[in-house]
Amino acid sequence: MKKEQELKDIVKERYTQIAEQGKAENAASCCGATTPSNKIYNIMMDDYSETDGYNETADLGLGCGLPTEFAKIKIGDTVIDLGSGAGNDCFVARHETGAEGKVIGIDFTPIMIEKARTNAEKLGYNNVEFREGDIDAMPVSDAIADVIVSNCVLNLVPNKQKVIEEIHRVLKPGGHFSISDIVLVGNLPDALKEDAEMYAGCVAGAIQKSEYLQLITDRGFQNVTIQKEKPITIPDDILSKYLSVDEISAFNKDATGIFSITVYAEKEGDASEKPKIKLSEISEGLTCSPDTGCC
């Protein structure tokens, strides 16, 4: 069993490569990490192209849902996007929160941060900021976010409980999140669970759906709701890299299921009493430099 840091390094290395791939290649594989399938395009991702705020340059085809569609973002909100990639979900969120709000994207892959900042600069968004860091140790202060979104990222983090704790920490009382992610029902074959490429491909790092939801409720989040759920089918030409013909047949007949779910939950507290935070207050406690992008 690989240690947490080893798994993080695997993901960081792979997503550095993914950042340079085209959207079609990413979308035809498992989160861009595995060999593209010849049979199915768009294995996991949903189509953003008709979404207000969509930016084609920032869409790398890596998601498994449309969390911003369900996130109930309002004008003036402060929104944090976990695993922000090239910035697409941040730009969609910015459309919802308007110039009066603030959007912060967090990603631990330097090239993704660079791409996202370039995209934001081209769009002229001075209220969209990208910070390099781990989502299980977010580089933001306590209780600053009205809304948190994330698209197919928590499954890549070894310590998912720590991420849930961090989400709770940075949300304001009464704040909420809408997160799309990959979960399992039943057990994956060992060959899939142990393969580094499948881990970076969002599947091997996924946990049981029941465990995922329990982590959220155990932390005290309220009104936990599955907003959308869809099955994920891994084509045989991808599975053949890891399983024999007989194993593929057994896997496809098994009760095991891989699902994309979009989960909504609220932090305890009265949302009507949440103080509005000025943009200057959001960067308190963070040392500003060209590397953080918060100057």
GROMACS .gro file of C-alpha atoms in nm:
model
  295
    1MET     CA    1   0.000   0.000   0.000
    2LYS     CA    2   0.150   0.331  -0.105
    3LYS     CA    3   0.182   0.609   0.151
    4GLU     CA    4  -0.014   0.933   0.124
    5GLN     CA    5   0.273   1.138  -0.011
    6GLU     CA    6   0.358   0.875  -0.271
    7LEU     CA    7   0.000   0.884  -0.398
    8LYS     CA    8   0.001   1.263  -0.406
    9ASP     CA    9   0.324   1.260  -0.603
   10ILE     CA   10   0.172   1.017  -0.853
   11VAL     CA   11  -0.126   1.246  -0.907
   12LYS     CA   12   0.085   1.561  -0.930
   13GLU     CA   13   0.318   1.405  -1.187
   14ARG     CA   14   0.033   1.269  -1.396
   15TYR     CA   15  -0.169   1.590  -1.389
   16THR     CA   16   0.135   1.787  -1.494
   17GLN     CA   17   0.132   1.573  -1.808
   18ILE     CA   18  -0.246   1.596  -1.841
   19ALA     CA   19  -0.228   1.976  -1.843
   20GLU     CA   20  -0.054   1.955  -2.179
   21GLN     CA   21  -0.302   1.711  -2.334
   22GLY     CA   22  -0.602   1.808  -2.542
   23LYS     CA   23  -0.959   1.805  -2.411
   24ALA     CA   24  -1.060   1.518  -2.642
   25GLU     CA   25  -0.782   1.292  -2.513
   26ASN     CA   26  -0.863   1.375  -2.150
   27ALA     CA   27  -1.236   1.323  -2.193
   28ALA     CA   28  -1.196   0.989  -2.371
   29SER     CA   29  -0.992   0.843  -2.084
   30CYS     CA   30  -1.045   0.820  -1.709
   31CYS     CA   31  -0.988   1.182  -1.600
   32GLY     CA   32  -0.720   1.213  -1.864
   33ALA     CA   33  -0.490   0.970  -1.686
   34THR     CA   34  -0.542   0.643  -1.870
   35THR     CA   35  -0.509   0.545  -2.235
   36PRO     CA   36  -0.798   0.700  -2.431
   37SER     CA   37  -1.072   0.459  -2.529
   38ASN     CA   38  -1.150   0.385  -2.891
   39LYS     CA   39  -1.511   0.305  -2.806
   40ILE     CA   40  -1.642   0.582  -2.585
   41TYR     CA   41  -1.580   0.954  -2.587
   42ASN     CA   42  -1.664   1.151  -2.275
   43ILE     CA   43  -1.633   0.865  -2.025
   44MET     CA   44  -1.687   1.079  -1.716
   45MET     CA   45  -1.728   1.446  -1.794
   46ASP     CA   46  -2.049   1.640  -1.847
   47ASP     CA   47  -2.080   1.899  -2.122
   48TYR     CA   48  -2.007   2.254  -2.004
   49SER     CA   49  -2.026   2.423  -2.342
   50GLU     CA   50  -2.376   2.569  -2.294
   51THR     CA   51  -2.305   2.685  -1.938
   52ASP     CA   52  -2.289   3.058  -1.870
   53GLY     CA   53  -1.932   3.161  -1.792
   54TYR     CA   54  -1.784   2.863  -1.978
   55ASN     CA   55  -1.434   2.917  -2.116
   56GLU     CA   56  -1.322   2.666  -2.376
   57THR     CA   57  -0.952   2.731  -2.317
   58ALA     CA   58  -0.994   2.645  -1.948
   59ASP     CA   59  -1.189   2.324  -2.012
   60LEU     CA   60  -0.946   2.030  -2.003
   61GLY     CA   61  -1.219   1.765  -2.001
   62LEU     CA   62  -1.129   1.633  -1.654
   63GLY     CA   63  -1.455   1.657  -1.461
   64CYS     CA   64  -1.723   1.404  -1.376
   65GLY     CA   65  -2.016   1.641  -1.315
   66LEU     CA   66  -2.140   1.999  -1.319
   67PRO     CA   67  -2.127   2.103  -0.953
   68THR     CA   68  -2.165   2.474  -1.030
   69GLU     CA   69  -2.505   2.395  -1.182
   70PHE     CA   70  -2.632   2.286  -0.840
   71ALA     CA   71  -2.421   2.508  -0.613
   72LYS     CA   72  -2.679   2.784  -0.550
   73ILE     CA   73  -2.417   3.055  -0.594
   74LYS     CA   74  -2.550   3.406  -0.540
   75ILE     CA   75  -2.429   3.751  -0.641
   76GLY     CA   76  -2.155   3.864  -0.402
   77ASP     CA   77  -2.069   3.517  -0.271
   78THR     CA   78  -1.717   3.404  -0.196
   79VAL     CA   79  -1.663   3.070  -0.373
   80ILE     CA   80  -1.374   2.825  -0.341
   81ASP     CA   81  -1.308   2.563  -0.609
   82LEU     CA   82  -1.108   2.261  -0.496
   83GLY     CA   83  -0.877   2.121  -0.762
   84SER     CA   84  -0.933   2.416  -0.994
   85GLY     CA   85  -0.724   2.293  -1.287
   86ALA     CA   86  -0.713   2.546  -1.571
   87GLY     CA   87  -0.995   2.743  -1.409
   88ASN     CA   88  -1.315   2.649  -1.589
   89ASP     CA   89  -1.533   2.592  -1.281
   90CYS     CA   90  -1.397   2.914  -1.130
   91PHE     CA   91  -1.500   3.112  -1.436
   92VAL     CA   92  -1.846   2.957  -1.433
   93ALA     CA   93  -1.872   3.040  -1.062
   94ARG     CA   94  -1.756   3.395  -1.134
   95HIS     CA   95  -2.047   3.438  -1.374
   96GLU     CA   96  -2.281   3.350  -1.086
   97THR     CA   97  -2.115   3.553  -0.812
   98GLY     CA   98  -2.057   3.855  -1.035
   99ALA     CA   99  -1.795   4.125  -1.003
  100GLU     CA  100  -1.916   4.182  -0.646
  101GLY     CA  101  -1.805   3.838  -0.534
  102LYS     CA  102  -1.477   3.650  -0.503
  103VAL     CA  103  -1.364   3.316  -0.647
  104ILE     CA  104  -1.057   3.128  -0.524
  105GLY     CA  105  -0.924   2.822  -0.704
  106ILE     CA  106  -0.690   2.583  -0.522
  107ASP     CA  107  -0.471   2.332  -0.705
  108PHE     CA  108  -0.142   2.163  -0.615
  109THR     CA  109  -0.009   2.130  -0.969
  110PRO     CA  110   0.204   2.434  -1.062
  111ILE     CA  111   0.136   2.413  -1.435
  112MET     CA  112  -0.240   2.411  -1.371
  113ILE     CA  113  -0.208   2.722  -1.156
  114GLU     CA  114  -0.007   2.890  -1.429
  115LYS     CA  115  -0.266   2.802  -1.694
  116ALA     CA  116  -0.553   2.921  -1.474
  117ARG     CA  117  -0.387   3.254  -1.395
  118THR     CA  118  -0.317   3.313  -1.764
  119ASN     CA  119  -0.679   3.239  -1.850
  120ALA     CA  120  -0.807   3.472  -1.577
  121GLU     CA  121  -0.578   3.750  -1.697
  122LYS     CA  122  -0.701   3.712  -2.055
  123LEU     CA  123  -1.061   3.732  -1.932
  124GLY     CA  124  -0.985   4.040  -1.722
  125TYR     CA  125  -1.120   3.888  -1.399
  126ASN     CA  126  -0.960   4.068  -1.105
  127ASN     CA  127  -1.181   3.888  -0.852
  128VAL     CA  128  -1.073   3.535  -0.953
  129GLU     CA  129  -0.757   3.415  -0.782
  130PHE     CA  130  -0.561   3.088  -0.794
  131ARG     CA  131  -0.355   2.954  -0.505
  132GLU     CA  132  -0.115   2.662  -0.514
  133GLY     CA  133  -0.172   2.419  -0.229
  134ASP     CA  134  -0.323   2.091  -0.112
  135ILE     CA  135  -0.698   2.075  -0.057
  136ASP     CA  136  -0.640   1.878   0.263
  137ALA     CA  137  -0.450   2.183   0.395
  138MET     CA  138  -0.610   2.476   0.216
  139PRO     CA  139  -0.412   2.803   0.196
  140VAL     CA  140  -0.710   3.009   0.315
  141SER     CA  141  -0.833   3.142   0.649
  142ASP     CA  142  -1.120   3.002   0.856
  143ALA     CA  143  -1.484   3.070   0.768
  144ILE     CA  144  -1.438   3.275   0.449
  145ALA     CA  145  -1.639   3.080   0.190
  146ASP     CA  146  -2.011   3.097   0.123
  147VAL     CA  147  -1.988   2.810  -0.125
  148ILE     CA  148  -1.734   2.538  -0.207
  149VAL     CA  149  -1.740   2.345  -0.534
  150SER     CA  150  -1.519   2.067  -0.667
  151ASN     CA  151  -1.526   1.847  -0.974
  152CYS     CA  152  -1.381   1.495  -0.961
  153VAL     CA  153  -1.097   1.573  -0.720
  154LEU     CA  154  -1.159   1.431  -0.370
  155ASN     CA  155  -1.125   1.079  -0.508
  156LEU     CA  156  -0.762   1.167  -0.587
  157VAL     CA  157  -0.679   1.261  -0.227
  158PRO     CA  158  -0.568   0.976   0.002
  159ASN     CA  159  -0.704   1.133   0.322
  160LYS     CA  160  -1.059   1.227   0.229
  161GLN     CA  161  -1.160   1.280   0.592
  162LYS     CA  162  -0.901   1.556   0.619
  163VAL     CA  163  -1.047   1.728   0.312
  164ILE     CA  164  -1.396   1.714   0.464
  165GLU     CA  165  -1.253   1.869   0.782
  166GLU     CA  166  -1.093   2.146   0.577
  167ILE     CA  167  -1.417   2.214   0.391
  168HIS     CA  168  -1.592   2.254   0.725
  169ARG     CA  169  -1.318   2.486   0.850
  170VAL     CA  170  -1.322   2.731   0.559
  171LEU     CA  171  -1.700   2.750   0.512
  172LYS     CA  172  -1.887   3.025   0.691
  173PRO     CA  173  -2.166   2.921   0.932
  174GLY     CA  174  -2.460   2.828   0.712
  175GLY     CA  175  -2.235   2.796   0.406
  176HIS     CA  176  -2.267   2.497   0.178
  177PHE     CA  177  -2.085   2.285  -0.079
  178SER     CA  178  -2.171   2.108  -0.403
  179ILE     CA  179  -1.911   1.851  -0.504
  180SER     CA  180  -1.902   1.606  -0.794
  181ASP     CA  181  -1.694   1.297  -0.732
  182ILE     CA  182  -1.641   0.930  -0.813
  183VAL     CA  183  -1.763   0.667  -0.564
  184LEU     CA  184  -1.800   0.290  -0.561
  185VAL     CA  185  -2.067   0.037  -0.479
  186GLY     CA  186  -1.890  -0.296  -0.427
  187ASN     CA  187  -1.518  -0.368  -0.457
  188LEU     CA  188  -1.284  -0.304  -0.748
  189PRO     CA  189  -1.052  -0.582  -0.868
  190ASP     CA  190  -0.711  -0.561  -0.699
  191ALA     CA  191  -0.538  -0.486  -1.031
  192LEU     CA  192  -0.738  -0.166  -1.066
  193LYS     CA  193  -0.702  -0.062  -0.703
  194GLU     CA  194  -0.325  -0.107  -0.702
  195ASP     CA  195  -0.241   0.054  -1.034
  196ALA     CA  196  -0.097   0.405  -1.016
  197GLU     CA  197  -0.245   0.510  -1.350
  198MET     CA  198  -0.595   0.411  -1.241
  199TYR     CA  199  -0.540   0.600  -0.918
  200ALA     CA  200  -0.457   0.915  -1.111
  201GLY     CA  201  -0.755   0.829  -1.330
  202CYS     CA  202  -0.997   0.893  -1.044
  203VAL     CA  203  -1.116   0.534  -1.011
  204ALA     CA  204  -0.869   0.345  -0.790
  205GLY     CA  205  -0.874   0.627  -0.533
  206ALA     CA  206  -1.252   0.624  -0.501
  207ILE     CA  207  -1.416   0.492  -0.182
  208GLN     CA  208  -1.750   0.333  -0.114
  209LYS     CA  209  -2.049   0.560  -0.162
  210SER     CA  210  -2.178   0.483   0.186
  211GLU     CA  211  -1.839   0.565   0.341
  212TYR     CA  212  -1.814   0.889   0.144
  213LEU     CA  213  -2.152   1.012   0.267
  214GLN     CA  214  -2.075   0.899   0.622
  215LEU     CA  215  -1.760   1.113   0.631
  216ILE     CA  216  -1.976   1.414   0.550
  217THR     CA  217  -2.247   1.344   0.807
  218ASP     CA  218  -1.993   1.251   1.076
  219ARG     CA  219  -1.839   1.598   1.049
  220GLY     CA  220  -2.176   1.751   1.128
  221PHE     CA  221  -2.285   1.872   0.786
  222GLN     CA  222  -2.661   1.903   0.747
  223ASN     CA  223  -2.913   1.846   0.468
  224VAL     CA  224  -2.678   1.607   0.287
  225THR     CA  225  -2.832   1.546  -0.055
  226ILE     CA  226  -2.727   1.364  -0.371
  227GLN     CA  227  -2.815   1.618  -0.638
  228LYS     CA  228  -2.719   1.399  -0.933
  229GLU     CA  229  -2.595   1.046  -0.985
  230LYS     CA  230  -2.484   0.862  -1.297
  231PRO     CA  231  -2.307   0.530  -1.360
  232ILE     CA  232  -1.958   0.530  -1.509
  233THR     CA  233  -1.870   0.256  -1.756
  234ILE     CA  234  -1.503   0.184  -1.818
  235PRO     CA  235  -1.469   0.045  -2.173
  236ASP     CA  236  -1.310  -0.295  -2.220
  237ASP     CA  237  -1.018  -0.148  -2.418
  238ILE     CA  238  -0.913   0.041  -2.104
  239LEU     CA  239  -0.985  -0.249  -1.868
  240SER     CA  240  -0.773  -0.481  -2.084
  241LYS     CA  241  -0.462  -0.299  -1.964
  242TYR     CA  242  -0.529  -0.429  -1.613
  243LEU     CA  243  -0.750  -0.738  -1.638
  244SER     CA  244  -0.763  -1.061  -1.836
  245VAL     CA  245  -1.055  -1.139  -2.067
  246ASP     CA  246  -1.215  -1.358  -1.800
  247GLU     CA  247  -1.159  -1.092  -1.534
  248ILE     CA  248  -1.319  -0.826  -1.754
  249SER     CA  249  -1.621  -1.049  -1.808
  250ALA     CA  250  -1.653  -1.109  -1.434
  251PHE     CA  251  -1.608  -0.739  -1.359
  252ASN     CA  252  -1.881  -0.639  -1.604
  253LYS     CA  253  -2.121  -0.897  -1.461
  254ASP     CA  254  -2.043  -0.815  -1.099
  255ALA     CA  255  -2.257  -0.594  -0.879
  256THR     CA  256  -1.968  -0.351  -0.855
  257GLY     CA  257  -2.066  -0.005  -0.968
  258ILE     CA  258  -1.863   0.309  -1.036
  259PHE     CA  259  -2.071   0.624  -1.005
  260SER     CA  260  -2.036   0.996  -1.044
  261ILE     CA  261  -2.233   1.171  -0.772
  262THR     CA  262  -2.287   1.538  -0.699
  263VAL     CA  263  -2.333   1.589  -0.325
  264TYR     CA  264  -2.474   1.896  -0.151
  265ALA     CA  265  -2.443   1.969   0.221
  266GLU     CA  266  -2.462   2.267   0.457
  267LYS     CA  267  -2.245   2.370   0.749
  268GLU     CA  268  -2.437   2.426   1.068
  269GLY     CA  269  -2.528   2.788   1.144
  270ASP     CA  270  -2.760   3.059   1.024
  271ALA     CA  271  -2.678   3.161   0.668
  272SER     CA  272  -2.881   3.481   0.704
  273GLU     CA  273  -2.633   3.606   0.964
  274LYS     CA  274  -2.318   3.540   0.761
  275PRO     CA  275  -2.106   3.855   0.743
  276LYS     CA  276  -1.995   3.965   0.399
  277ILE     CA  277  -1.617   3.961   0.370
  278LYS     CA  278  -1.433   4.233   0.184
  279LEU     CA  279  -1.191   4.119  -0.086
  280SER     CA  280  -0.900   4.262   0.113
  281GLU     CA  281  -0.990   4.044   0.411
  282ILE     CA  282  -0.978   3.719   0.217
  283SER     CA  283  -0.602   3.727   0.176
  284GLU     CA  284  -0.533   3.788   0.546
  285GLY     CA  285  -0.296   3.529   0.686
  286LEU     CA  286  -0.157   3.449   0.340
  287THR     CA  287   0.182   3.583   0.239
  288CYS     CA  288   0.136   3.748  -0.098
  289SER     CA  289   0.394   3.694  -0.367
  290PRO     CA  290   0.406   3.623  -0.741
  291ASP     CA  291   0.386   3.254  -0.648
  292THR     CA  292   0.059   3.285  -0.454
  293GLY     CA  293  -0.101   3.512  -0.711
  294CYS     CA  294  -0.288   3.705  -0.441
  295CYS     CA  295  -0.115   4.040  -0.479
   0.00000   0.00000   0.00000
